[in-house]
Amino acid sequence: MLSAGDDAPDFELLDQDGQPTRLTDFAGPVVVYFYPRADTPGCTTEACGFRDAWDEYEEREITVLGISDDSTADLRAFAEKYDLPFTLLSDPEGEVAARYDSYGEKTMFGNTFDGTFRNTYVVDGGEVVAAYEGVSPEGHAEAVLSDLEAREA
């Protein structure tokens, strides 16, 4: 897991509309959250948390990027279904997630497979300023916002 003070690996991925997006496209704090699968219960709870707190994120000029190994078409459907106002990025091979220690072997219902871990990083100026490992989807967006507000104080 990357830690505060580590360099944040730059990346370029396609967003839900098929447009290339780089981490370095954004100034100021960027919340980079990794999630396992679009339109599943936990991932929907987490995404809707960021959506519901969006006005506060936007007011503080904080960018939110959600990354999963879903296809761009699946991300577009997810964003439209839940009216998500932030960018979702497709990492189909988990290469970016792996660079952020957020991809690897998982076990569910006795099956082992590779997948995305639910981790979040806050990046500012190319540096990780906060890291959250194995987050709980409920209330996560509010917790990140609260931590960022405390950091500003």
PDB file of C-alpha atoms in Angstrom, residues 4-147:
ATOM      1  CA  ALA A   4       1.410   9.578   2.568  1.00  0.00           C
ATOM      2  CA  GLY A   5       4.567  11.128   1.182  1.00  0.00           C
ATOM      3  CA  ASP A   6       4.989   8.569  -1.620  1.00  0.00           C
ATOM      4  CA  ASP A   7       5.050   9.694  -5.236  1.00  0.00           C
ATOM      5  CA  ALA A   8       1.694   9.017  -6.880  1.00  0.00           C
ATOM      6  CA  PRO A   9       2.151   6.981 -10.063  1.00  0.00           C
ATOM      7  CA  ASP A  10       0.835   8.925 -13.046  1.00  0.00           C
ATOM      8  CA  PHE A  11      -1.515   7.104 -15.386  1.00  0.00           C
ATOM      9  CA  GLU A  12      -3.670   7.466 -18.459  1.00  0.00           C
ATOM     10  CA  LEU A  13      -6.948   5.549 -18.694  1.00  0.00           C
ATOM     11  CA  LEU A  14     -10.155   5.885 -20.699  1.00  0.00           C
ATOM     12  CA  ASP A  15     -13.105   7.452 -18.925  1.00  0.00           C
ATOM     13  CA  GLN A  16     -16.745   6.359 -19.154  1.00  0.00           C
ATOM     14  CA  ASP A  17     -17.041   8.274 -22.437  1.00  0.00           C
ATOM     15  CA  GLY A  18     -13.925   6.702 -23.975  1.00  0.00           C
ATOM     16  CA  GLN A  19     -11.807   9.843 -23.479  1.00  0.00           C
ATOM     17  CA  PRO A  20      -8.192   9.499 -22.307  1.00  0.00           C
ATOM     18  CA  THR A  21      -7.684  10.906 -18.830  1.00  0.00           C
ATOM     19  CA  ARG A  22      -4.399  11.406 -16.978  1.00  0.00           C
ATOM     20  CA  LEU A  23      -3.869  12.035 -13.288  1.00  0.00           C
ATOM     21  CA  THR A  24      -1.741  15.033 -14.246  1.00  0.00           C
ATOM     22  CA  ASP A  25      -4.742  16.570 -16.053  1.00  0.00           C
ATOM     23  CA  PHE A  26      -5.981  17.773 -12.658  1.00  0.00           C
ATOM     24  CA  ALA A  27      -4.692  20.465 -10.317  1.00  0.00           C
ATOM     25  CA  GLY A  28      -5.318  20.439  -6.588  1.00  0.00           C
ATOM     26  CA  PRO A  29      -6.391  17.455  -4.527  1.00  0.00           C
ATOM     27  CA  VAL A  30      -7.548  14.366  -6.415  1.00  0.00           C
ATOM     28  CA  VAL A  31      -9.375  11.507  -4.712  1.00  0.00           C
ATOM     29  CA  VAL A  32      -8.441   8.317  -6.565  1.00  0.00           C
ATOM     30  CA  TYR A  33     -10.683   5.530  -5.377  1.00  0.00           C
ATOM     31  CA  PHE A  34     -10.439   1.939  -6.547  1.00  0.00           C
ATOM     32  CA  TYR A  35     -13.515  -0.279  -6.440  1.00  0.00           C
ATOM     33  CA  PRO A  36     -14.170  -3.880  -7.510  1.00  0.00           C
ATOM     34  CA  ARG A  37     -17.230  -3.749  -9.804  1.00  0.00           C
ATOM     35  CA  ALA A  38     -19.679  -1.154 -11.089  1.00  0.00           C
ATOM     36  CA  ASP A  39     -23.325  -1.505 -10.121  1.00  0.00           C
ATOM     37  CA  THR A  40     -22.773  -3.953  -7.270  1.00  0.00           C
ATOM     38  CA  PRO A  41     -24.136  -3.108  -3.810  1.00  0.00           C
ATOM     39  CA  GLY A  42     -20.928  -1.948  -2.085  1.00  0.00           C
ATOM     40  CA  CYS A  43     -19.586  -0.125  -5.121  1.00  0.00           C
ATOM     41  CA  THR A  44     -22.920   1.609  -5.657  1.00  0.00           C
ATOM     42  CA  THR A  45     -23.020   2.695  -2.007  1.00  0.00           C
ATOM     43  CA  GLU A  46     -19.502   4.099  -2.279  1.00  0.00           C
ATOM     44  CA  ALA A  47     -20.122   5.884  -5.603  1.00  0.00           C
ATOM     45  CA  CYS A  48     -23.421   7.350  -4.411  1.00  0.00           C
ATOM     46  CA  GLY A  49     -21.651   8.607  -1.293  1.00  0.00           C
ATOM     47  CA  PHE A  50     -19.284  10.625  -3.471  1.00  0.00           C
ATOM     48  CA  ARG A  51     -22.258  11.754  -5.581  1.00  0.00           C
ATOM     49  CA  ASP A  52     -24.226  12.863  -2.523  1.00  0.00           C
ATOM     50  CA  ALA A  53     -21.241  14.841  -1.191  1.00  0.00           C
ATOM     51  CA  TRP A  54     -20.377  16.180  -4.651  1.00  0.00           C
ATOM     52  CA  ASP A  55     -21.340  19.794  -3.956  1.00  0.00           C
ATOM     53  CA  GLU A  56     -18.854  19.899  -1.073  1.00  0.00           C
ATOM     54  CA  TYR A  57     -16.102  18.270  -3.143  1.00  0.00           C
ATOM     55  CA  GLU A  58     -16.744  20.653  -6.007  1.00  0.00           C
ATOM     56  CA  GLU A  59     -16.849  23.694  -3.694  1.00  0.00           C
ATOM     57  CA  ARG A  60     -13.398  22.741  -2.380  1.00  0.00           C
ATOM     58  CA  GLU A  61     -12.139  22.047  -5.929  1.00  0.00           C
ATOM     59  CA  ILE A  62     -11.418  18.395  -5.138  1.00  0.00           C
ATOM     60  CA  THR A  63     -11.479  16.034  -8.118  1.00  0.00           C
ATOM     61  CA  VAL A  64     -12.866  12.523  -7.703  1.00  0.00           C
ATOM     62  CA  LEU A  65     -11.756   9.658  -9.956  1.00  0.00           C
ATOM     63  CA  GLY A  66     -13.239   6.185  -9.550  1.00  0.00           C
ATOM     64  CA  ILE A  67     -11.203   3.324 -11.061  1.00  0.00           C
ATOM     65  CA  SER A  68     -12.251  -0.275 -11.696  1.00  0.00           C
ATOM     66  CA  ASP A  69     -11.525  -2.986 -14.223  1.00  0.00           C
ATOM     67  CA  ASP A  70     -14.970  -2.520 -15.797  1.00  0.00           C
ATOM     68  CA  SER A  71     -15.314  -1.648 -19.478  1.00  0.00           C
ATOM     69  CA  THR A  72     -16.013   1.931 -20.508  1.00  0.00           C
ATOM     70  CA  ALA A  73     -19.536   0.871 -21.583  1.00  0.00           C
ATOM     71  CA  ASP A  74     -20.236  -0.588 -18.131  1.00  0.00           C
ATOM     72  CA  LEU A  75     -18.874   2.567 -16.493  1.00  0.00           C
ATOM     73  CA  ARG A  76     -21.039   4.781 -18.697  1.00  0.00           C
ATOM     74  CA  ALA A  77     -24.151   2.765 -17.778  1.00  0.00           C
ATOM     75  CA  PHE A  78     -23.226   2.917 -14.076  1.00  0.00           C
ATOM     76  CA  ALA A  79     -22.647   6.682 -14.193  1.00  0.00           C
ATOM     77  CA  GLU A  80     -25.928   7.270 -16.025  1.00  0.00           C
ATOM     78  CA  LYS A  81     -27.993   4.947 -13.823  1.00  0.00           C
ATOM     79  CA  TYR A  82     -26.872   6.663 -10.596  1.00  0.00           C
ATOM     80  CA  ASP A  83     -26.301  10.178 -11.980  1.00  0.00           C
ATOM     81  CA  LEU A  84     -22.637  10.166 -10.969  1.00  0.00           C
ATOM     82  CA  PRO A  85     -21.111  13.622 -11.574  1.00  0.00           C
ATOM     83  CA  PHE A  86     -17.454  12.564 -11.390  1.00  0.00           C
ATOM     84  CA  THR A  87     -15.136  10.669 -13.715  1.00  0.00           C
ATOM     85  CA  LEU A  88     -14.992   6.873 -13.798  1.00  0.00           C
ATOM     86  CA  LEU A  89     -11.938   5.254 -15.371  1.00  0.00           C
ATOM     87  CA  SER A  90     -11.517   1.839 -16.965  1.00  0.00           C
ATOM     88  CA  ASP A  91      -8.447  -0.171 -15.929  1.00  0.00           C
ATOM     89  CA  PRO A  92      -9.313  -3.476 -17.680  1.00  0.00           C
ATOM     90  CA  GLU A  93      -6.069  -5.290 -16.877  1.00  0.00           C
ATOM     91  CA  GLY A  94      -5.676  -3.766 -13.416  1.00  0.00           C
ATOM     92  CA  GLU A  95      -2.326  -2.240 -14.355  1.00  0.00           C
ATOM     93  CA  VAL A  96      -2.925   1.135 -12.701  1.00  0.00           C
ATOM     94  CA  ALA A  97      -4.581  -0.489  -9.683  1.00  0.00           C
ATOM     95  CA  ALA A  98      -1.514  -2.739  -9.318  1.00  0.00           C
ATOM     96  CA  ARG A  99       0.776   0.318  -9.331  1.00  0.00           C
ATOM     97  CA  TYR A 100      -1.339   1.634  -6.449  1.00  0.00           C
ATOM     98  CA  ASP A 101      -1.208  -1.712  -4.593  1.00  0.00           C
ATOM     99  CA  SER A 102      -4.936  -2.085  -5.248  1.00  0.00           C
ATOM    100  CA  TYR A 103      -5.089  -5.150  -7.499  1.00  0.00           C
ATOM    101  CA  GLY A 104      -4.311  -8.788  -6.892  1.00  0.00           C
ATOM    102  CA  GLU A 105      -5.541 -12.153  -5.761  1.00  0.00           C
ATOM    103  CA  LYS A 106      -8.910 -12.218  -4.009  1.00  0.00           C
ATOM    104  CA  THR A 107     -11.086 -15.017  -2.687  1.00  0.00           C
ATOM    105  CA  MET A 108     -14.877 -14.925  -2.664  1.00  0.00           C
ATOM    106  CA  PHE A 109     -17.265 -17.822  -2.108  1.00  0.00           C
ATOM    107  CA  GLY A 110     -14.330 -20.227  -2.276  1.00  0.00           C
ATOM    108  CA  ASN A 111     -13.185 -18.960  -5.675  1.00  0.00           C
ATOM    109  CA  THR A 112      -9.795 -17.302  -6.183  1.00  0.00           C
ATOM    110  CA  PHE A 113      -9.386 -14.632  -8.846  1.00  0.00           C
ATOM    111  CA  ASP A 114      -7.562 -11.387  -9.575  1.00  0.00           C
ATOM    112  CA  GLY A 115      -9.467  -8.211  -8.883  1.00  0.00           C
ATOM    113  CA  THR A 116      -9.483  -4.662  -7.601  1.00  0.00           C
ATOM    114  CA  PHE A 117      -9.209  -3.906  -3.882  1.00  0.00           C
ATOM    115  CA  ARG A 118     -11.327  -1.165  -2.331  1.00  0.00           C
ATOM    116  CA  ASN A 119      -8.581   1.389  -1.575  1.00  0.00           C
ATOM    117  CA  THR A 120      -8.551   5.166  -1.819  1.00  0.00           C
ATOM    118  CA  TYR A 121      -5.743   7.672  -2.206  1.00  0.00           C
ATOM    119  CA  VAL A 122      -5.740  11.429  -2.042  1.00  0.00           C
ATOM    120  CA  VAL A 123      -3.116  12.863  -4.382  1.00  0.00           C
ATOM    121  CA  ASP A 124      -1.965  16.464  -4.439  1.00  0.00           C
ATOM    122  CA  GLY A 125       0.905  17.804  -6.522  1.00  0.00           C
ATOM    123  CA  GLY A 126       1.954  14.310  -7.589  1.00  0.00           C
ATOM    124  CA  GLU A 127       2.250  13.103  -4.001  1.00  0.00           C
ATOM    125  CA  VAL A 128       0.037  10.784  -1.974  1.00  0.00           C
ATOM    126  CA  VAL A 129      -1.243  12.861   0.954  1.00  0.00           C
ATOM    127  CA  ALA A 130      -3.636  10.258   2.397  1.00  0.00           C
ATOM    128  CA  ALA A 131      -4.249   6.542   1.919  1.00  0.00           C
ATOM    129  CA  TYR A 132      -7.189   4.366   2.944  1.00  0.00           C
ATOM    130  CA  GLU A 133      -6.904   0.591   2.697  1.00  0.00           C
ATOM    131  CA  GLY A 134      -9.832  -1.810   2.512  1.00  0.00           C
ATOM    132  CA  VAL A 135     -12.391   0.906   3.058  1.00  0.00           C
ATOM    133  CA  SER A 136     -15.995   0.405   4.013  1.00  0.00           C
ATOM    134  CA  PRO A 137     -18.252   1.917   1.345  1.00  0.00           C
ATOM    135  CA  GLU A 138     -20.767   3.380   3.803  1.00  0.00           C
ATOM    136  CA  GLY A 139     -19.726   6.887   4.840  1.00  0.00           C
ATOM    137  CA  HIS A 140     -16.352   6.726   3.073  1.00  0.00           C
ATOM    138  CA  ALA A 141     -16.856   9.844   0.932  1.00  0.00           C
ATOM    139  CA  GLU A 142     -17.772  11.867   4.018  1.00  0.00           C
ATOM    140  CA  ALA A 143     -14.756  10.537   5.956  1.00  0.00           C
ATOM    141  CA  VAL A 144     -12.370  11.511   3.147  1.00  0.00           C
ATOM    142  CA  LEU A 145     -13.926  14.966   2.940  1.00  0.00           C
ATOM    143  CA  SER A 146     -13.659  15.395   6.710  1.00  0.00           C
ATOM    144  CA  ASP A 147      -9.980  14.386   6.632  1.00  0.00           C
TER     145      ASP A 147
END
